[in-house]
Short mmCIF file of C-alpha atoms and ligand atoms in Angstrom, two decimals:
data_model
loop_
_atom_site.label_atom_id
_atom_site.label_comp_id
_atom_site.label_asym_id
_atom_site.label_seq_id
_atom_site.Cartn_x
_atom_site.Cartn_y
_atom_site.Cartn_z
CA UNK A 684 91.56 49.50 58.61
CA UNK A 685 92.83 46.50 60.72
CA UNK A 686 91.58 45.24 64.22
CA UNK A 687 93.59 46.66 66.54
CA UNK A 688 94.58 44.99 69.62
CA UNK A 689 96.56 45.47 73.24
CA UNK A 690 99.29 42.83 74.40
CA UNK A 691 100.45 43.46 78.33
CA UNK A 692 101.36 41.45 81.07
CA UNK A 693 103.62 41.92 84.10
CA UNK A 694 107.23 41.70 84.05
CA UNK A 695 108.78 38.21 83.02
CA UNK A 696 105.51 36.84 82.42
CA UNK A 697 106.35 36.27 79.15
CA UNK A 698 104.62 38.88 76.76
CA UNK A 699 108.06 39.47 74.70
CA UNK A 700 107.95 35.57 73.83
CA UNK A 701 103.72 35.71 72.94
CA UNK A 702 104.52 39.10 70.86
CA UNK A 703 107.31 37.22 68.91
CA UNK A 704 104.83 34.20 68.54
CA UNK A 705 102.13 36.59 67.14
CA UNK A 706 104.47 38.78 64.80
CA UNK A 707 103.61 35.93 61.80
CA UNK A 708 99.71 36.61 62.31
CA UNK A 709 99.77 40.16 63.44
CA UNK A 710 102.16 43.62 63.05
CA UNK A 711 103.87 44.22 65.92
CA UNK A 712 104.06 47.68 67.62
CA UNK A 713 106.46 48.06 70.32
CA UNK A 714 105.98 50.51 72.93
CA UNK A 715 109.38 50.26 74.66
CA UNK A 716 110.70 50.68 71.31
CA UNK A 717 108.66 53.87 71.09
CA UNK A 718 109.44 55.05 74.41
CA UNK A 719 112.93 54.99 73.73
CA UNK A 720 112.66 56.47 69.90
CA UNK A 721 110.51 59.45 72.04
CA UNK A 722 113.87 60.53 73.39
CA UNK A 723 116.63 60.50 71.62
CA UNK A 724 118.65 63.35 72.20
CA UNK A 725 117.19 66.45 70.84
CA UNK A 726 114.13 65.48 71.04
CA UNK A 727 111.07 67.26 72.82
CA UNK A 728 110.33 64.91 75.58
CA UNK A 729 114.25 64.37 75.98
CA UNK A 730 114.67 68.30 76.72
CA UNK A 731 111.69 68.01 79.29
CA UNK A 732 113.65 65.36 81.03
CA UNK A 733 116.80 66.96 81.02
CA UNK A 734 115.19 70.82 82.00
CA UNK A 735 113.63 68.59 85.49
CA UNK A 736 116.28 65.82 86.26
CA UNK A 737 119.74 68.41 84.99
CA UNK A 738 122.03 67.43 82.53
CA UNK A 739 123.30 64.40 85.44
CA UNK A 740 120.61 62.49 83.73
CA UNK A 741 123.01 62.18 80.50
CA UNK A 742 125.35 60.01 79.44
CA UNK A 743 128.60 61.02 77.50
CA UNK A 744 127.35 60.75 74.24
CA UNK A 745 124.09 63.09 76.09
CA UNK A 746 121.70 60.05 75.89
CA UNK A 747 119.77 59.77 78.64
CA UNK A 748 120.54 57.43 81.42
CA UNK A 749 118.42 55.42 82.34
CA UNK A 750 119.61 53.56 84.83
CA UNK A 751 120.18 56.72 86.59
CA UNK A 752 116.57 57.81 85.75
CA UNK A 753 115.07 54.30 87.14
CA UNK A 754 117.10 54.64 90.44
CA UNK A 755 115.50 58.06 91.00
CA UNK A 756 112.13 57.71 89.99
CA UNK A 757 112.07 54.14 91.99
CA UNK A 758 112.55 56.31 95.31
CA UNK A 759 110.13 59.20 94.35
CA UNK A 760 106.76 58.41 93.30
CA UNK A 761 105.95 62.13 92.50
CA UNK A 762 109.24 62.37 90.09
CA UNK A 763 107.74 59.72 88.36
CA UNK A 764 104.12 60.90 87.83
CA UNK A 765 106.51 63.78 85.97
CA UNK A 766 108.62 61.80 84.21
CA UNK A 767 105.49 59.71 82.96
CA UNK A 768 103.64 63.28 82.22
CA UNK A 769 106.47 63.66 79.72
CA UNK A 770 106.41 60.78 77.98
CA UNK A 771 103.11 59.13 77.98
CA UNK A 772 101.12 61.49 75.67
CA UNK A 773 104.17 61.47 73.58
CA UNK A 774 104.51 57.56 72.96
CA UNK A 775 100.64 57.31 73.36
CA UNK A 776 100.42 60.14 69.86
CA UNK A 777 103.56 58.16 68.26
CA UNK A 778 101.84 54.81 69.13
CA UNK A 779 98.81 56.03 67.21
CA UNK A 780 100.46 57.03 64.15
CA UNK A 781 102.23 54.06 64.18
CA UNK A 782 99.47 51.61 64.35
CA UNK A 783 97.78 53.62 62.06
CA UNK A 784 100.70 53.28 59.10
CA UNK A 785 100.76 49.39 60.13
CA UNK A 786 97.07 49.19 59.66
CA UNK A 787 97.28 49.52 55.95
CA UNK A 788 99.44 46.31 54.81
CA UNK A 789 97.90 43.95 57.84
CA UNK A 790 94.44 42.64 58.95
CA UNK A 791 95.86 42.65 63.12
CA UNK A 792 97.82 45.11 64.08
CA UNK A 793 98.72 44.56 67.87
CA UNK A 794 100.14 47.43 70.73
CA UNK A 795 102.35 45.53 73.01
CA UNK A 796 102.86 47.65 75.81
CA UNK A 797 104.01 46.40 79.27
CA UNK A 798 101.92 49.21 81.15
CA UNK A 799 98.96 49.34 79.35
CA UNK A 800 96.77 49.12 81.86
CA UNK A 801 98.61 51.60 84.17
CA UNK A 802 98.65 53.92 80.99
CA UNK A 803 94.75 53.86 81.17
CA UNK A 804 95.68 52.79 77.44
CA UNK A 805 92.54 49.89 77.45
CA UNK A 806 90.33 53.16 77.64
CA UNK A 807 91.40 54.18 74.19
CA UNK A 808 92.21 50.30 72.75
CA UNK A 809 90.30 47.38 73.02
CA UNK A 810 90.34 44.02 73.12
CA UNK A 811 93.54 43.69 75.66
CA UNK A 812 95.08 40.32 75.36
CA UNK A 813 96.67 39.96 79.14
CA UNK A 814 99.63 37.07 79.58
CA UNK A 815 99.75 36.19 83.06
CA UNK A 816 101.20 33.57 85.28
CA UNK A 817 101.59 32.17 88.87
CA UNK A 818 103.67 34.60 90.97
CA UNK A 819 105.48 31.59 91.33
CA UNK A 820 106.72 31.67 87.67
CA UNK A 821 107.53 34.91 88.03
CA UNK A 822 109.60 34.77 90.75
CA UNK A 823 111.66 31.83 89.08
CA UNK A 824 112.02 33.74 85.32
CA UNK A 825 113.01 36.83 87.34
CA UNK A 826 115.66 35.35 89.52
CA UNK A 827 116.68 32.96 86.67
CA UNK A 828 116.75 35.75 83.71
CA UNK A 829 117.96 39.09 85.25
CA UNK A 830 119.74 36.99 88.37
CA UNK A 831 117.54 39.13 90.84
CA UNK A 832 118.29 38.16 94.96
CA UNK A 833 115.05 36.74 96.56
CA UNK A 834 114.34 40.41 98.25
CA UNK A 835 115.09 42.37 94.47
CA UNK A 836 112.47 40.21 92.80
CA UNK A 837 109.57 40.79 95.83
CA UNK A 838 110.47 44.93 95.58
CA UNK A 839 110.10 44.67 91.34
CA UNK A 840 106.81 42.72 92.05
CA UNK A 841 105.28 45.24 95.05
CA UNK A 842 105.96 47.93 92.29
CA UNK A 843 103.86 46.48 89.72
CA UNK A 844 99.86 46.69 89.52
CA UNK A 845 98.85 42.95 90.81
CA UNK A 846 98.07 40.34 88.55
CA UNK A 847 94.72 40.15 89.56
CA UNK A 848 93.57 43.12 88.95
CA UNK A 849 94.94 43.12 85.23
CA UNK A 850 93.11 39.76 84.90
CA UNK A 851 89.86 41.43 85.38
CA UNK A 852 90.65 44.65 83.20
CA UNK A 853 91.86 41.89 80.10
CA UNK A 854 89.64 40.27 77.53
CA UNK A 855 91.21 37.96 76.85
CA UNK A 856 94.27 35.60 78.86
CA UNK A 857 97.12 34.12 77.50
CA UNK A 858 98.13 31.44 80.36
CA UNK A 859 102.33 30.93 80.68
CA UNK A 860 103.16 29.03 83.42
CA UNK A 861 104.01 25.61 81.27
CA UNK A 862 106.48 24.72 78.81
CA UNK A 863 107.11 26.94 75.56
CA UNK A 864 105.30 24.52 72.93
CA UNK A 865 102.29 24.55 75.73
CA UNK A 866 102.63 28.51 75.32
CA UNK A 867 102.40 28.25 71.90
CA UNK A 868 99.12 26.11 72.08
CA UNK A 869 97.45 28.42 74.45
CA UNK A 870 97.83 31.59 72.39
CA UNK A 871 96.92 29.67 69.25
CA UNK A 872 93.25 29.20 70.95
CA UNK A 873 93.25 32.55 72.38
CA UNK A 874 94.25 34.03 68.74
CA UNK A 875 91.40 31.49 67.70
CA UNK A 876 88.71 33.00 69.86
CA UNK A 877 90.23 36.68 68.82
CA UNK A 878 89.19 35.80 65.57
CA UNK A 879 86.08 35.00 66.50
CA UNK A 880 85.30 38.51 68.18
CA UNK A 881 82.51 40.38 67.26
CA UNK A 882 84.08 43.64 65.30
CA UNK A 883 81.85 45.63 67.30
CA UNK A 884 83.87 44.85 70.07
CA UNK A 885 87.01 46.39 68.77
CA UNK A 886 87.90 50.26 69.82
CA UNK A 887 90.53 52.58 68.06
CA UNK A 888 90.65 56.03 69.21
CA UNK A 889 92.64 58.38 67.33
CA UNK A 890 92.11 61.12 70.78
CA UNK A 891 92.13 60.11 74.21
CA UNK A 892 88.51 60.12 75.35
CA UNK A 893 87.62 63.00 78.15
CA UNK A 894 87.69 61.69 81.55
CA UNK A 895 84.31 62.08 81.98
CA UNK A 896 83.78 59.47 78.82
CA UNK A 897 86.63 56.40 80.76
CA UNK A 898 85.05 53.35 82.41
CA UNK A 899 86.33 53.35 86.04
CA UNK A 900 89.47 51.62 86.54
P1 ATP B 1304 109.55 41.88 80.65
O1 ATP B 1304 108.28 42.62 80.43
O2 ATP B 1304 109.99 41.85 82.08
O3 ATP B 1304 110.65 42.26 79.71
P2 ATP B 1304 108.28 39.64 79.39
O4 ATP B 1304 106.95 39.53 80.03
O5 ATP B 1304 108.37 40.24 78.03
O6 ATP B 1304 109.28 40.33 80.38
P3 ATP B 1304 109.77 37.37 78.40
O7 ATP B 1304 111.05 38.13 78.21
O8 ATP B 1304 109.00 36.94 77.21
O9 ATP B 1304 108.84 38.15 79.40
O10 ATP B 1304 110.01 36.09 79.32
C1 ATP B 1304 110.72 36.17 80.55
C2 ATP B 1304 111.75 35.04 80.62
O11 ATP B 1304 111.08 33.81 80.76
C3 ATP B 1304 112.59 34.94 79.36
O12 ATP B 1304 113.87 34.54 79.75
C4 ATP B 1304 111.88 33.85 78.55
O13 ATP B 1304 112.74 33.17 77.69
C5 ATP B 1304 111.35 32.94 79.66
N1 ATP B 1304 110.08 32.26 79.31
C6 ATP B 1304 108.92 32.86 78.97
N2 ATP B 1304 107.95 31.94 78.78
C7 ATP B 1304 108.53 30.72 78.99
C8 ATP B 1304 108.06 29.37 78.93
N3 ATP B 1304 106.80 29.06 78.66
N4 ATP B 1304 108.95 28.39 79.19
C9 ATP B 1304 110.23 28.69 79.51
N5 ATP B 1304 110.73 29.94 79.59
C10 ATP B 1304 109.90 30.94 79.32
#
């Protein structure tokens, strides 16, 4: 079985350019990529969406829209926690199987998830590799890559757990506020001390642990 291990960060930190950086020491398992595969039309957790948001949710060709879905669920917090009871277990159990099949070809297989933490995923996965920058970064790769206005960019950031609390849940931080080759130096001596982790420090569950059984947080 391979060691296992979580990739987050916030949004435009940079994880999608440390994941692709990793994929020629590690297998890659995306968990956007699962959450859309989750519902494709027909699907279980696409009939759940379209039985609680009504067939407006759909595109033409009656795949979801999510655009549609993200404007809703941005003004309602509760439609969310719904929408997320849908599909979490769902991409959590296909995540599983996933890393699972990917275990038996590699020695790493790695989880990259952008809300692992708010998942409660780290209760199930261990060690988390977090990559993180100044809020300053963010706010530049933000406005420069998705052309986000100054008061877009602060609403995307209020939304998201703060940066300080998923340094303290990770194990391990990937630093990205320089230049891409200094990127590439800092995860090579993060994926140096990875490799030096203690494989009693490494957790797969195949079931979610009972609540009683998750660390706080
Ligand atoms: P999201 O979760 O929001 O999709 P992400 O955390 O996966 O974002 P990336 O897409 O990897 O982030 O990076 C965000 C943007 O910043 C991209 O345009 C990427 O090319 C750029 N970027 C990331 N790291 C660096 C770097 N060290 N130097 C220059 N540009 C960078």
């Amino acid at each position: 079985m391979a060691k296992v291990i979580g990739l987050t960060g916030g949004i435009a930190t940079g994880k999608s350019t440390v994941s692709r950086i990793l994929s020629d020491r590690a297998a890659i398992v995306d968990a956007d990529r699962l959450a859309r595969e989750i519902v494709e039309p027909g699907q279980d957790a696409w009939r759940d969406i379209v039985e609680l948001f009504g067939r407006e949710a759909l595109r033409e060709d009656e795949t979801l829209d999510r655009a549609y879905l993200r404007g809703i669920v941005f003004k309602e917090p509760a439609l969310r926690r719904r929408l997320e009871e849908i599909t979490h277990p769902r991409i959590r159990a296909l995540a599983r199987q996933r890393i699972v099949k990917r275990s038996h070809d590699h020695d790493f297989v790695i989880y990259d998830a952008p809300l692992l933490f708010e998942a409660k995923i780290h209760h199930w996965l261990r060690p988390v590799l977090l990559v993180a920058c100044s809020r300053e970064t963010q706010e530049q790769r933000l406005r420069q890559r998705d052309g986000l206005t100054e008061a877009d960019v602060a609403r995307h950031l209020k939304a998201q757990m703060p940066m300080e609390e998923k340094r303290r849940m990770a194990d391990f931080v990937v630093e990205n506020d320089g230049t891409l080759a200094e990127l590439e130096r800092n995860v090579a001596r993060v994926w140096q001390a990875v490799l030096a982790t203690s494989p009693a420090r490494y957790i797969f569950l195949l079931t979610d642990p009972p609540e009683s059984d998750r660390p706080p947080g």
